[in-house]
Short mmCIF file of C-alpha atoms and ligand atoms in Angstrom, two decimals:
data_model
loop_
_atom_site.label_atom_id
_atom_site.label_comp_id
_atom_site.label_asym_id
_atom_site.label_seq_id
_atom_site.Cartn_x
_atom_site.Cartn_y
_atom_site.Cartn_z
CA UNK A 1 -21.51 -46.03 -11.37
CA UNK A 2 -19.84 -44.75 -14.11
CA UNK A 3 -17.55 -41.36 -13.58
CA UNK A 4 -18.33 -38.62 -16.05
CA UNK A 5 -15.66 -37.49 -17.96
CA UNK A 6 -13.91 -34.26 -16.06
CA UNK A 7 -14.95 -34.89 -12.27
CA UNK A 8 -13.09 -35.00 -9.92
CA UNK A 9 -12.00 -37.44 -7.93
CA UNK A 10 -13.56 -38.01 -4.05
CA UNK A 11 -10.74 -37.08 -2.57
CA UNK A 12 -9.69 -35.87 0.65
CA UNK A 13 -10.09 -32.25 -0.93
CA UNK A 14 -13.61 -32.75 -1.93
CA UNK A 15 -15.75 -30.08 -0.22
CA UNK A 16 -19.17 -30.67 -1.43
CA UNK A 17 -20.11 -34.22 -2.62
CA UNK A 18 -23.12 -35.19 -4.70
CA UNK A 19 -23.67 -38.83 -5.96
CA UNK A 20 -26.54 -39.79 -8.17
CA UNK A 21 -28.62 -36.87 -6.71
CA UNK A 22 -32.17 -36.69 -7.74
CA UNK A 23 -35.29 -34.60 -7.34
CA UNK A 24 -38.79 -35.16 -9.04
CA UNK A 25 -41.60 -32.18 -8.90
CA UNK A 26 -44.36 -34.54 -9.64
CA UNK A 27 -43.53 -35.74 -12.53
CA UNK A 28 -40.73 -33.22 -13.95
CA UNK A 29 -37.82 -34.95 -13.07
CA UNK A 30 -35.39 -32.18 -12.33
CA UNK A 31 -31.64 -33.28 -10.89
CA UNK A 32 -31.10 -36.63 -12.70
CA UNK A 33 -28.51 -38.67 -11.31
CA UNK A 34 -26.46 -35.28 -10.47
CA UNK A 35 -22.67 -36.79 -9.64
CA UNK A 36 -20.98 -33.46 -8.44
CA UNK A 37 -17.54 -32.57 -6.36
CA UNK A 38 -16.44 -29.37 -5.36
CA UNK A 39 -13.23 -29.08 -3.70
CA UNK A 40 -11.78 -26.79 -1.62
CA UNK A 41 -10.57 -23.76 -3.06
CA UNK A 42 -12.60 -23.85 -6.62
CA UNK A 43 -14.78 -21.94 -8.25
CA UNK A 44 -16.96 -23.85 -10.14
CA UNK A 45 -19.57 -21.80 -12.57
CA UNK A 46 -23.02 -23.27 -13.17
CA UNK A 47 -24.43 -22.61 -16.15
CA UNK A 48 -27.68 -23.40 -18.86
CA UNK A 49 -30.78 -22.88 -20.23
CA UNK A 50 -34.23 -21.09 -17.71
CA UNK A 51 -35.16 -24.44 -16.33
CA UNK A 52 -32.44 -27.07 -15.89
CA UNK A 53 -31.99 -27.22 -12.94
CA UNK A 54 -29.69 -24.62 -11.88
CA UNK A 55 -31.40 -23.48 -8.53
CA UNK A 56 -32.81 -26.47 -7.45
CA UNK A 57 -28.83 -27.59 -7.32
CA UNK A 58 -28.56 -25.00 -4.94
CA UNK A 59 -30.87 -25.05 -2.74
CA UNK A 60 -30.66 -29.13 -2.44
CA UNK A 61 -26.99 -28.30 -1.29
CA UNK A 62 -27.89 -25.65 1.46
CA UNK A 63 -31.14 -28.04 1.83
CA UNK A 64 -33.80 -25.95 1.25
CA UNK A 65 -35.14 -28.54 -1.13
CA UNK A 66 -34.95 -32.47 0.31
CA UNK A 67 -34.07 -34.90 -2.85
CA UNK A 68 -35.34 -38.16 -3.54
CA UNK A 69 -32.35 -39.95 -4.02
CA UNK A 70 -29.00 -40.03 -3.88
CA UNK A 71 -26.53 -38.57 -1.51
CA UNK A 72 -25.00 -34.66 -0.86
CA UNK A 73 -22.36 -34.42 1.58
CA UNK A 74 -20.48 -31.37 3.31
CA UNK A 75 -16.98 -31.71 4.22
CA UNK A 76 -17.52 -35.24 5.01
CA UNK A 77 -20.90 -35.28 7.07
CA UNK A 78 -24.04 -36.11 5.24
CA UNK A 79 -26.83 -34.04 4.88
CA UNK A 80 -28.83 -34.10 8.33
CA UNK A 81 -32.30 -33.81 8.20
CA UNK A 82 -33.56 -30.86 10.58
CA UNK A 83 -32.83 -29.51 13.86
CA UNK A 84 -29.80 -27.86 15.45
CA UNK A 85 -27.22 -30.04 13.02
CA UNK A 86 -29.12 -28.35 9.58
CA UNK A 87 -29.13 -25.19 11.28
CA UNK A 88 -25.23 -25.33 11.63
CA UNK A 89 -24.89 -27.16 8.16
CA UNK A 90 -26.80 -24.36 6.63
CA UNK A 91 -23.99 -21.87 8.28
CA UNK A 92 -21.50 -23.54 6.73
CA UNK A 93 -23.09 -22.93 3.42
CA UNK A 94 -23.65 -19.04 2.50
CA UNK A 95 -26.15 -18.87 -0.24
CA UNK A 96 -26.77 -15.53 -2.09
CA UNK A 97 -30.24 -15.18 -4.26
CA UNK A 98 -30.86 -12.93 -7.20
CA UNK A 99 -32.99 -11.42 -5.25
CA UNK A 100 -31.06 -9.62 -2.52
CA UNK A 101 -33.13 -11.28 0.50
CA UNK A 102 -32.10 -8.80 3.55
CA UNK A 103 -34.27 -7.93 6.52
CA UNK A 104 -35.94 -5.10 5.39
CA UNK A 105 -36.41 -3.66 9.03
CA UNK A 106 -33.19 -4.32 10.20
CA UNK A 107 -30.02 -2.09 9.60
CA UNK A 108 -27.75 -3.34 7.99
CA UNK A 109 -25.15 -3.71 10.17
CA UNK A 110 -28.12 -6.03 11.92
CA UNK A 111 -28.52 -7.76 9.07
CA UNK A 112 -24.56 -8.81 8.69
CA UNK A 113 -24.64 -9.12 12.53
CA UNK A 114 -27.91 -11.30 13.92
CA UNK A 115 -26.95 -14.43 12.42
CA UNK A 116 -23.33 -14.17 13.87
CA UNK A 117 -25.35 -14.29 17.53
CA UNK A 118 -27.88 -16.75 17.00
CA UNK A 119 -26.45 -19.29 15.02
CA UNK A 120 -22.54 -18.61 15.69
CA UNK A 121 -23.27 -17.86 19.27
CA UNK A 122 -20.83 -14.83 19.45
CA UNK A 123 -21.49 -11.30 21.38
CA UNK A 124 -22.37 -8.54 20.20
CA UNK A 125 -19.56 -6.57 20.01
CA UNK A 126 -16.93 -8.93 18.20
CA UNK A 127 -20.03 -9.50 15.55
CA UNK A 128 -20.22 -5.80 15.43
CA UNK A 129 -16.97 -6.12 14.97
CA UNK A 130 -16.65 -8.70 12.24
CA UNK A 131 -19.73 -6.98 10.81
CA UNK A 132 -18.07 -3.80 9.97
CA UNK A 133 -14.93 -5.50 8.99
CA UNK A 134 -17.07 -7.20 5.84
CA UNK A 135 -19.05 -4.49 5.36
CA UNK A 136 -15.59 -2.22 4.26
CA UNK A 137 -14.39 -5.27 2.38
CA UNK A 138 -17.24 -5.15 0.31
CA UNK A 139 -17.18 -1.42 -0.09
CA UNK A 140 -20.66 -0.44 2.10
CA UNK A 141 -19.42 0.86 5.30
CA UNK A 142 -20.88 3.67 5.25
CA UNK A 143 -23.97 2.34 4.53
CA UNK A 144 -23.91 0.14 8.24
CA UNK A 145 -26.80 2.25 9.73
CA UNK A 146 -29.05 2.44 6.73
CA UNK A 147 -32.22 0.28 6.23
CA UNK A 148 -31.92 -1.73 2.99
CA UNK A 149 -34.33 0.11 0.79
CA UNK A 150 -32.12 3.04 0.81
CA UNK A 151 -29.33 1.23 -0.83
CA UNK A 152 -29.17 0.39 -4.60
CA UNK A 153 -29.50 -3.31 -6.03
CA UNK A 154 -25.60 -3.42 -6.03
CA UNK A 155 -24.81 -2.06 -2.52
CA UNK A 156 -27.90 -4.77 -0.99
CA UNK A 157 -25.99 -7.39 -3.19
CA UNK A 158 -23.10 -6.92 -1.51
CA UNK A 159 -24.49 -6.34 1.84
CA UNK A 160 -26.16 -9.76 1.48
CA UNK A 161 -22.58 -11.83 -0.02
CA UNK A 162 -21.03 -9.57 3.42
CA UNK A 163 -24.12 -11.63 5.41
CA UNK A 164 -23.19 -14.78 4.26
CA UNK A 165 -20.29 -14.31 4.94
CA UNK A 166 -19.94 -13.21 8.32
CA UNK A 167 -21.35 -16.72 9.26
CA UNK A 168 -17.67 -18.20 8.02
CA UNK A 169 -18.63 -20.52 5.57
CA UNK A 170 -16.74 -23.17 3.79
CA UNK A 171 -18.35 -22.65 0.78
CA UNK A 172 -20.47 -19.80 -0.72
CA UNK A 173 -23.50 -20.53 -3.10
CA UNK A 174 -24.38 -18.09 -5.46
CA UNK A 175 -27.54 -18.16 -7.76
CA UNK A 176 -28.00 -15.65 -10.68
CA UNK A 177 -26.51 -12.64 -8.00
CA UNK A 178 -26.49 -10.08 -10.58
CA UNK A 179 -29.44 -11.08 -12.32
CA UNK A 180 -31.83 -8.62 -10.79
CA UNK A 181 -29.63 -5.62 -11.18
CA UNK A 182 -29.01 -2.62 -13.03
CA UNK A 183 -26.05 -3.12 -15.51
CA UNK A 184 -24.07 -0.78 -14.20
CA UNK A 185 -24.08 -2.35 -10.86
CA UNK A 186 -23.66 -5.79 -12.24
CA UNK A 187 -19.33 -5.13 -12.05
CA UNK A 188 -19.44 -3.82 -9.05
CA UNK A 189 -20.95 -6.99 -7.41
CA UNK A 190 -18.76 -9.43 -9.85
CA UNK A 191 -15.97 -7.51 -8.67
CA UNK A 192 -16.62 -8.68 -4.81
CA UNK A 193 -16.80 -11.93 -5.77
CA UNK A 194 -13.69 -12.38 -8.14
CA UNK A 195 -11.93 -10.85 -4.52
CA UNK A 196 -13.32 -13.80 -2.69
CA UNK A 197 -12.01 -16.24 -5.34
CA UNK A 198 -8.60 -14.99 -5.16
CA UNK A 199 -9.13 -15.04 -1.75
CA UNK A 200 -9.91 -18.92 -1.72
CA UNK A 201 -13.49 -19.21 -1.34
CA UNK A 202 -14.64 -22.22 -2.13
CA UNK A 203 -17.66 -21.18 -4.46
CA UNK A 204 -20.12 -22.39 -6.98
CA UNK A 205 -21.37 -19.87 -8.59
CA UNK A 206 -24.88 -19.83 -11.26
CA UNK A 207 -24.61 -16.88 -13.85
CA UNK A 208 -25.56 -16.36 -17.16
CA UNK A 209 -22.28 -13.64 -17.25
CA UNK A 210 -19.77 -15.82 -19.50
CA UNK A 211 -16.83 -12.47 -18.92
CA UNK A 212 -16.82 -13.80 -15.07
CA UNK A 213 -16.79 -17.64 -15.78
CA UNK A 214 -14.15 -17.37 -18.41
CA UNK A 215 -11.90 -15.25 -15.68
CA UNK A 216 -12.82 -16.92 -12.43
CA UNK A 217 -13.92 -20.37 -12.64
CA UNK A 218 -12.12 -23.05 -12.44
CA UNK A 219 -14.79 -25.73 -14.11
CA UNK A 220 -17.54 -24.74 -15.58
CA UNK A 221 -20.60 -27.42 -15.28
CA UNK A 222 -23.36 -26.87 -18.11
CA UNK A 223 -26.58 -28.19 -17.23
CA UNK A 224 -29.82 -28.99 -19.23
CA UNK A 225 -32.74 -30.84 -18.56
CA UNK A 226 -32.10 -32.02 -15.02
CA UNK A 227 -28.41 -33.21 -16.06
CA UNK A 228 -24.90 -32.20 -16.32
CA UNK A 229 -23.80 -32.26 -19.73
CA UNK A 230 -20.62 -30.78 -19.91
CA UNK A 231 -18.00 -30.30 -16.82
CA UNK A 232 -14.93 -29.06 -17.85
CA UNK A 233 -12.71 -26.08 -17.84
CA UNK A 234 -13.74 -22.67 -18.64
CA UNK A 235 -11.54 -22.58 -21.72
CA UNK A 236 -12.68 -26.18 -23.01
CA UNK A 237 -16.62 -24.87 -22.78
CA UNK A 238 -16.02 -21.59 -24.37
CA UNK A 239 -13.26 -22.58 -27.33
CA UNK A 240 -14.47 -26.62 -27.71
CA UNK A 241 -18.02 -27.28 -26.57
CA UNK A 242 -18.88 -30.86 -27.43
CA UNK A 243 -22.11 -31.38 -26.62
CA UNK A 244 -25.30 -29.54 -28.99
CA UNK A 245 -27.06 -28.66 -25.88
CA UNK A 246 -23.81 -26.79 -25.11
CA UNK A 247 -22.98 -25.25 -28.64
CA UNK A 248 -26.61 -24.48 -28.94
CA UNK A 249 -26.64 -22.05 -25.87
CA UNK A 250 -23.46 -20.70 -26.28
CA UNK A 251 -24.53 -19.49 -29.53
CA UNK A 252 -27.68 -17.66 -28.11
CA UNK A 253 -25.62 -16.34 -25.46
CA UNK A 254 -22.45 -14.71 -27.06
P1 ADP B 301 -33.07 -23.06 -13.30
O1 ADP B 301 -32.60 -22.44 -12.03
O2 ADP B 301 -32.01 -23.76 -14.07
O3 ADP B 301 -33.81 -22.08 -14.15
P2 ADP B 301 -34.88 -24.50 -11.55
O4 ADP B 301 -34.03 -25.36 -10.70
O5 ADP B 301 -35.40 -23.24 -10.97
O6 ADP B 301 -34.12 -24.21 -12.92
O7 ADP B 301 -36.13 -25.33 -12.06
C1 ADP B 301 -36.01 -26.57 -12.70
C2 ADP B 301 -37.40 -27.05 -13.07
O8 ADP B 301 -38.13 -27.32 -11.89
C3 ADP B 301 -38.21 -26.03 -13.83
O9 ADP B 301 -38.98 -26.71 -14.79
C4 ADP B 301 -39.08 -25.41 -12.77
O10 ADP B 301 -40.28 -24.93 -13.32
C5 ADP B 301 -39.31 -26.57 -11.84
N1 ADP B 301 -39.52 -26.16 -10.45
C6 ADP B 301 -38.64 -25.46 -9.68
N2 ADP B 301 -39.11 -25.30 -8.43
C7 ADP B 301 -40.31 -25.93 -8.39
C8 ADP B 301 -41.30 -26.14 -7.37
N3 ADP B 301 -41.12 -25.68 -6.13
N4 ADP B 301 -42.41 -26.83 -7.72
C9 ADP B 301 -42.59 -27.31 -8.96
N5 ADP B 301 -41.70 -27.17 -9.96
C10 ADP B 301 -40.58 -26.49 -9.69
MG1 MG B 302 -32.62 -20.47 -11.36
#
């Protein structure tokens, strides 16, 4: 199979593996032949047109879609199928929606802690613990006792990336996370995340804001119509974009 010009090799720093990935909804043939790696450490921005693909990406890597070909693989370990193995595969991969996805009935302090005890198997009081250690690092703790409707977009945002989080994941998914909010809460969120980069979260992130992939990513990967067009570095997309699909939505966008 032919390597596409950019990618990375599969090396023993390859995080997140995809080879000749696809997925069909009925007919619409939606990940053609994705070849993706995401190594450890990089922050990798997804980006294109309503409809290419962008989430379905996403959720085939955390598995909540199966695909029809092809292969994903997480540190090493294929995909598994169900049971206790996804449950702990999913763990590894945080995943943060556009929209914010808490428990609404749960504090949340519960919400950053439950997972910690059912999946991670800990007690409650080192979650607690770890809980309220995320929750300051993303600015909300003093929110920890408050249900999530009484929090803005941003603070539920961040609540949910502290979530994920607390769960210790190799690598963090993000899809549109400030797409749902206010624009003056948009930063605030963006600025969590650039933390976690220089942090060394492994991350691949799908935005539509170009100020964040120009600063944070490493690659940017520009999808259309089920494929990757263009995978290449931030300031390669922005200042030399080869493909029209590429210089077409750049010039909407900017
Ligand atoms: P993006 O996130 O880039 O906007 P998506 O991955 O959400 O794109 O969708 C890609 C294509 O697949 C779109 O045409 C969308 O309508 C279609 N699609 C997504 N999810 C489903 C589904 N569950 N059933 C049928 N079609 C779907
Ligand atoms: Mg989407």
């Amino acid at each position: 199979m032919p390597v596409p010009e950019g990618s990375v090799p599969d090396d023993g720093d390859a995080l997140v593996v995809l080879r000749g990935v696809d997925k069909h909804f009925g007919t619409l043939h939606v990940l053609q032949s994705i070849d993706l790696t995401i190594r450890r450490g990089e922050v990798v921005v997804v980006i294109g047109p309503s409809g290419s693909g962008k989430s379905t990406l996403c959720r085939a890597i955390n598995r909540l879609e199966t695909i029809d070909g092809g292969e994903i693989r997480i540190d090493g370990r294929p995909l598994p199928a169900e049971g206790r193995e996804l449950a702990r595969l999913r763990a590894d991969v945080g995943m943060v929606f556009q929209s914010f996805n808490l428990f609404a009935h749960k504090t949340v302090l519960d919400n950053v802690t439950l997972g910690q005890i059912k999946v991670r198997k800990k007690d409650r009081r080192s979650a607690e613990e770890r809980a309220r250690s995320l929750l300051d690092r993303v600015g909300v703790a003093a929110q920890a006792d408050k249900y999530p409707a009484q929090l803005s977009g941003g603070q539920q945002q961040r609540v949910a990336i502290a979530r994920a989080l607390a769960m210790d994941p190799k690598v963090m998914l993000f899809d549109e996370p400030t797409s749902a909010l206010d624009p003056e809460m948009i930063n605030e969120v963006l600025e969590v995340m650039r933390q976690l980069a220089r942090d060394g979260m492994t991350m691949v992130v799908v935005t539509h804001e170009m100020g964040f992939a120009r600063s944070a990513a490493n690659r940017v990967v520009f999808m259309a119509d089920g494929r990757i067009v263009e995978e290449t570095t931030p300031e390669e997309f922005f200042g030399n974009p080869r493909s029209e699909r590429a210089k077409d939505f750049l010039s909407k966008i900017l």
